JSON list of C-alpha atoms in Angstrom, two decimals:
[
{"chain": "A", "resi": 1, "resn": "UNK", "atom": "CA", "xyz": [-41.57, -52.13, 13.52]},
{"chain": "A", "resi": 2, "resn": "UNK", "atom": "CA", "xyz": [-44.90, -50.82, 12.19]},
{"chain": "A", "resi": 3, "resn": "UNK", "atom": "CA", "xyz": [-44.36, -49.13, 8.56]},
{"chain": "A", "resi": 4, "resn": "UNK", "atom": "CA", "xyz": [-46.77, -46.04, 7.99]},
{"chain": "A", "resi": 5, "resn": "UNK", "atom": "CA", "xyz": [-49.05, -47.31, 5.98]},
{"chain": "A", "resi": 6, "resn": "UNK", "atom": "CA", "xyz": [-49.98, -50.10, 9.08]},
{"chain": "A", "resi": 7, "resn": "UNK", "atom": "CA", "xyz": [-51.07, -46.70, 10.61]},
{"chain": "A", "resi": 8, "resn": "UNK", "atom": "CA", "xyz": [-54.69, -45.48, 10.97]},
{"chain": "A", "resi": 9, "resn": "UNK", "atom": "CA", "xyz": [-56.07, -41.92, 12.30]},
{"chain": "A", "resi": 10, "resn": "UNK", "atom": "CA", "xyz": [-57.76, -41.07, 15.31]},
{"chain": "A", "resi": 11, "resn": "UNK", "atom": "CA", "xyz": [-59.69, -38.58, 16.69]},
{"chain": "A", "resi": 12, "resn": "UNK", "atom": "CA", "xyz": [-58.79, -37.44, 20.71]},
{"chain": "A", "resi": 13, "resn": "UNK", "atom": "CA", "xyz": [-61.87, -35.09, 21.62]},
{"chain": "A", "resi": 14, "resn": "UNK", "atom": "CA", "xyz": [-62.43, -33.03, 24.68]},
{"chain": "A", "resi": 15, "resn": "UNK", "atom": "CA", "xyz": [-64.72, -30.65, 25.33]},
{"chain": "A", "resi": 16, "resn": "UNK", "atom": "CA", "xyz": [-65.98, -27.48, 27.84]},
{"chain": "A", "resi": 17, "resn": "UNK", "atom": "CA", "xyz": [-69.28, -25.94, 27.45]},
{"chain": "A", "resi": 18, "resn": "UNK", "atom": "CA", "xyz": [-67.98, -23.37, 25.38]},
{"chain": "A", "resi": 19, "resn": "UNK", "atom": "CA", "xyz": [-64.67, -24.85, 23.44]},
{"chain": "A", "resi": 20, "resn": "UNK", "atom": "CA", "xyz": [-63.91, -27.92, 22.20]},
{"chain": "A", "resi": 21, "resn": "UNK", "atom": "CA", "xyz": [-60.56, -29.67, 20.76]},
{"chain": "A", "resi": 22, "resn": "UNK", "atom": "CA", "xyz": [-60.42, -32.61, 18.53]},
{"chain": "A", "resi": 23, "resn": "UNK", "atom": "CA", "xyz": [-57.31, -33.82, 17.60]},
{"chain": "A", "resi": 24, "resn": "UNK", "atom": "CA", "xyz": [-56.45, -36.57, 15.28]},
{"chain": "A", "resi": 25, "resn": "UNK", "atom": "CA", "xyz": [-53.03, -38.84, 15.84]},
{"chain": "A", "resi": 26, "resn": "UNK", "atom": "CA", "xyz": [-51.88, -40.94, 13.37]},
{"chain": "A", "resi": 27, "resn": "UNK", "atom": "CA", "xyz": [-51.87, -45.10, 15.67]},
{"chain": "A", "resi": 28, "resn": "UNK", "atom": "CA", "xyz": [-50.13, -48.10, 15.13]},
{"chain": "A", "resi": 29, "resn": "UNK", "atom": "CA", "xyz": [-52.52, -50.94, 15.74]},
{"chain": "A", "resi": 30, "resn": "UNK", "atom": "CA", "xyz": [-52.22, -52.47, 19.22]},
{"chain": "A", "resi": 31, "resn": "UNK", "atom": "CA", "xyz": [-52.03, -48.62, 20.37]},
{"chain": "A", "resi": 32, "resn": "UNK", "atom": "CA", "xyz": [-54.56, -48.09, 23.72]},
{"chain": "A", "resi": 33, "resn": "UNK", "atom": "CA", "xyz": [-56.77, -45.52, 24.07]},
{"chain": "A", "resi": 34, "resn": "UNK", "atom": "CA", "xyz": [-54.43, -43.70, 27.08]},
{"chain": "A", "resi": 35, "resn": "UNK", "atom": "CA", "xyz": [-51.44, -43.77, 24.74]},
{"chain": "A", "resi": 36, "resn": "UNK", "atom": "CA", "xyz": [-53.19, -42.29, 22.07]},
{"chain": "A", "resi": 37, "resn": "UNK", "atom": "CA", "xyz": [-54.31, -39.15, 24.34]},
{"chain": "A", "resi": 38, "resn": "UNK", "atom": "CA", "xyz": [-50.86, -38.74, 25.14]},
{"chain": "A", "resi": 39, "resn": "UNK", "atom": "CA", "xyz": [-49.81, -39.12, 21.78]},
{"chain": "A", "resi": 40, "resn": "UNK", "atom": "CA", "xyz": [-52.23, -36.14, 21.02]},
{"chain": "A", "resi": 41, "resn": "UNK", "atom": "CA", "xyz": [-50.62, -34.09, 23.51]},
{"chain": "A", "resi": 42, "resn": "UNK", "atom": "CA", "xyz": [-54.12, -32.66, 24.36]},
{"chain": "A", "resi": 43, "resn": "UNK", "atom": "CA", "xyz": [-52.69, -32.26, 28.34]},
{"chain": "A", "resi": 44, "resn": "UNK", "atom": "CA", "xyz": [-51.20, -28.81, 26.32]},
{"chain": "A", "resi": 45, "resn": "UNK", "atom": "CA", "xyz": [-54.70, -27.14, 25.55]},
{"chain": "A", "resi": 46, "resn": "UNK", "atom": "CA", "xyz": [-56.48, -28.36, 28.40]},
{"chain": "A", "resi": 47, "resn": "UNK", "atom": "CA", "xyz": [-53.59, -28.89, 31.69]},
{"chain": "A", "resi": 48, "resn": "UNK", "atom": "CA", "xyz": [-56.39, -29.21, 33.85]},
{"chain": "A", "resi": 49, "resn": "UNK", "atom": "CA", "xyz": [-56.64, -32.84, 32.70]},
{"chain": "A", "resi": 50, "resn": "UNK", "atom": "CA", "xyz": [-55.57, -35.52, 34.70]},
{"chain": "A", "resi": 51, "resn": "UNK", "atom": "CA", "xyz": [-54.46, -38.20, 32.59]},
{"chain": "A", "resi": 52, "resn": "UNK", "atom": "CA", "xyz": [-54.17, -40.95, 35.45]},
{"chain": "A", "resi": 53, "resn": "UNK", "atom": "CA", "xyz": [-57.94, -40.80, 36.61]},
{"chain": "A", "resi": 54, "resn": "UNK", "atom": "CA", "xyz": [-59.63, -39.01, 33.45]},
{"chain": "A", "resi": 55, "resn": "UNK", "atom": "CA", "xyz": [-62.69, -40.80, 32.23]},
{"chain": "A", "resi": 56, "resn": "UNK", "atom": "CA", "xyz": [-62.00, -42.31, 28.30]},
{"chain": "A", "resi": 57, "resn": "UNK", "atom": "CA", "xyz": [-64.88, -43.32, 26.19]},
{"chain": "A", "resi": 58, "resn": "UNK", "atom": "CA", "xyz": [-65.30, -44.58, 22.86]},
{"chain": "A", "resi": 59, "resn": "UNK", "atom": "CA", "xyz": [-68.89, -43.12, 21.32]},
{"chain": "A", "resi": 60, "resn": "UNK", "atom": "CA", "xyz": [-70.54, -42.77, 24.51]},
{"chain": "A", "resi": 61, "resn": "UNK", "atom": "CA", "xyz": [-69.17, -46.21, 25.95]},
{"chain": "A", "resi": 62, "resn": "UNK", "atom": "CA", "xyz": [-66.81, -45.75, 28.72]},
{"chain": "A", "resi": 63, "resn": "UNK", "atom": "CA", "xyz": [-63.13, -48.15, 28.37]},
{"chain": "A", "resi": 64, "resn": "UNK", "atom": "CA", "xyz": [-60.35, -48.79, 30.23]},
{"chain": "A", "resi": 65, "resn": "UNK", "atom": "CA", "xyz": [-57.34, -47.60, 29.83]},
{"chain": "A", "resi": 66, "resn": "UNK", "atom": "CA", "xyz": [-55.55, -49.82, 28.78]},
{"chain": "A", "resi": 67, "resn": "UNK", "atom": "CA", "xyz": [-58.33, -50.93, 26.07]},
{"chain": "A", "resi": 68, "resn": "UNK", "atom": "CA", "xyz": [-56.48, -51.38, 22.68]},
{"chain": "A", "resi": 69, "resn": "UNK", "atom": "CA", "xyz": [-57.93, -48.90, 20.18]},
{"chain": "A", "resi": 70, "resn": "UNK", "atom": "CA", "xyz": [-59.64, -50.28, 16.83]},
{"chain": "A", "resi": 71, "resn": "UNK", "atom": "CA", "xyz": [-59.57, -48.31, 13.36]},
{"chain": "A", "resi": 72, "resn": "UNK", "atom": "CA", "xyz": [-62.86, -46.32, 13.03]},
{"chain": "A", "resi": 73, "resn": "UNK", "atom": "CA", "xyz": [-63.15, -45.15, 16.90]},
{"chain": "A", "resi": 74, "resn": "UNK", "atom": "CA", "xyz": [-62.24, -42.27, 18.43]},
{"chain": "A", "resi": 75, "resn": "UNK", "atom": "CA", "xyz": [-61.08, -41.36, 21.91]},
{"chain": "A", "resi": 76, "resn": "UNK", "atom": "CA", "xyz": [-63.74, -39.23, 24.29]},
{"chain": "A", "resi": 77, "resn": "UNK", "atom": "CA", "xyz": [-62.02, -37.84, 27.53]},
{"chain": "A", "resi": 78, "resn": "UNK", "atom": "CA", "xyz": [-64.99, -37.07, 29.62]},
{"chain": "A", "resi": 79, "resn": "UNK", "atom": "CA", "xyz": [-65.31, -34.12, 32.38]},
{"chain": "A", "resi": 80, "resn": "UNK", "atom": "CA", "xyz": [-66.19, -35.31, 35.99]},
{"chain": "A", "resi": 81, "resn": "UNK", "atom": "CA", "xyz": [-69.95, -34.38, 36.67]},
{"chain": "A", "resi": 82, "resn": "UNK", "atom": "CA", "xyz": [-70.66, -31.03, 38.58]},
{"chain": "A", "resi": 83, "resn": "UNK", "atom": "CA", "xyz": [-74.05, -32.25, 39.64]},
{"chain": "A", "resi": 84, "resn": "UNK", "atom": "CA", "xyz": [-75.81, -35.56, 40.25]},
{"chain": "A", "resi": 85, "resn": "UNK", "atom": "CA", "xyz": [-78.35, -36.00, 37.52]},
{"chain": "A", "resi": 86, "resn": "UNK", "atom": "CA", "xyz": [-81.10, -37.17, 39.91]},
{"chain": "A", "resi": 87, "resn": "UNK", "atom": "CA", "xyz": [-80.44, -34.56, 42.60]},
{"chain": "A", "resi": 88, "resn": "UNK", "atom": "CA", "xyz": [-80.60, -31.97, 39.54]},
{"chain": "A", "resi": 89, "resn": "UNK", "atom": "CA", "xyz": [-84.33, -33.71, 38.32]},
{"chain": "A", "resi": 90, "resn": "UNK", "atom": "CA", "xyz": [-85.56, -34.05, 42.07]},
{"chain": "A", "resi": 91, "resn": "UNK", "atom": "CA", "xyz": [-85.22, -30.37, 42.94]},
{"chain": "A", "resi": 92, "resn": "UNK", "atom": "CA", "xyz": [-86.56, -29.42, 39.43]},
{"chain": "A", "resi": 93, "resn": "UNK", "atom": "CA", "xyz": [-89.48, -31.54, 40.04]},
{"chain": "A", "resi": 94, "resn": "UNK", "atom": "CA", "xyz": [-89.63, -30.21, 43.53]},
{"chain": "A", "resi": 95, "resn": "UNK", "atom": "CA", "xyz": [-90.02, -26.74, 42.35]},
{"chain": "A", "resi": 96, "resn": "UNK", "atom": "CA", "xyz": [-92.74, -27.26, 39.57]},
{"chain": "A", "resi": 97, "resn": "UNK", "atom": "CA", "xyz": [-94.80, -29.05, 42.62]},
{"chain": "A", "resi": 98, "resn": "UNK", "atom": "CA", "xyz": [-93.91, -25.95, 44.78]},
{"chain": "A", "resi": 99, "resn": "UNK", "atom": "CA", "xyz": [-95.40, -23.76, 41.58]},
{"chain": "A", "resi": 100, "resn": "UNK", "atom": "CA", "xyz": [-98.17, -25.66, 40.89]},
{"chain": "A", "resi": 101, "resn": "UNK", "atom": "CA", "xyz": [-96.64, -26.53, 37.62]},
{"chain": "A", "resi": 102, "resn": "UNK", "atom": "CA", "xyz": [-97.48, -29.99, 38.59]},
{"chain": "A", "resi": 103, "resn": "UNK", "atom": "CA", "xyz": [-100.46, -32.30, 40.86]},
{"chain": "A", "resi": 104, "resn": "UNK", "atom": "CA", "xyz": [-98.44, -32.54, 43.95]},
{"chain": "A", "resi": 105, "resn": "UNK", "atom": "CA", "xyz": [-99.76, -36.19, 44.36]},
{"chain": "A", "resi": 106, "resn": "UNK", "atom": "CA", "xyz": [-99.62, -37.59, 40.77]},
{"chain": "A", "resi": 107, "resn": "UNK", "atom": "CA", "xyz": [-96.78, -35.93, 39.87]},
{"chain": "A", "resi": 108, "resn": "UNK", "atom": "CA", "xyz": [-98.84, -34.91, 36.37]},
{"chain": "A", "resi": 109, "resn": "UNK", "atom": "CA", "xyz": [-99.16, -31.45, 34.91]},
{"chain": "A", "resi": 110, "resn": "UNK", "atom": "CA", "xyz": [-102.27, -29.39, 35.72]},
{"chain": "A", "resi": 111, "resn": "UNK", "atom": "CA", "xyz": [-104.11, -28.50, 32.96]}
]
């Protein structure tokens, strides 16, 4: 048995374009990443979550599940995307052509 001071903190952080919850759980080492998100009982704020296929991160780098969690990192859940990035920068490129924003052959702005 792990005494309390073997403990560290950790910070479980979701977020919404316009809100955003961090929550920090108190771990024992050898604690993974999923555990600790259910140890933060975020599921309560946000029940839209699905905690069996939600993306988890650690500062932008995306882990498994299962990934034991160090001292020092925190847990990111991460939205699915509404839009693929590329679509999203073709048809905004498409557009500026369309408005002669930009050389339709180069691809440069006009002057």
């Amino acid at each position: 048995m792990t005494s309390e001071t073997d403990q560290f903190a950790v910070d479980v952080i979701y977020a919404l374009p316009k809100q955003q919850k961090i929550i920090t759980v108190m771990v024992a080492p050898g604690t993974t990443f999923i555990d600790a998100v259910i140890q933060s009982n975020i599921v309560k704020f946000f029940p839209e979550i699905d905690l069996d296929n939600i993306k988890l991160g650690v500062f932008s780098r995306v882990v498994k599940h299962d990934e034991v969690i160090q001292p020092g990192q925190r847990v990111e859940l991460y939205r699915p995307l509404i839009a693929d990035p590329k679509d999203v920068r073709r048809k905004r490129a498409e557009k500026a052509k369309d408005e002669g924003r930009i050389n339709k052959i180069t691809g440069a702005k006009v002057s």
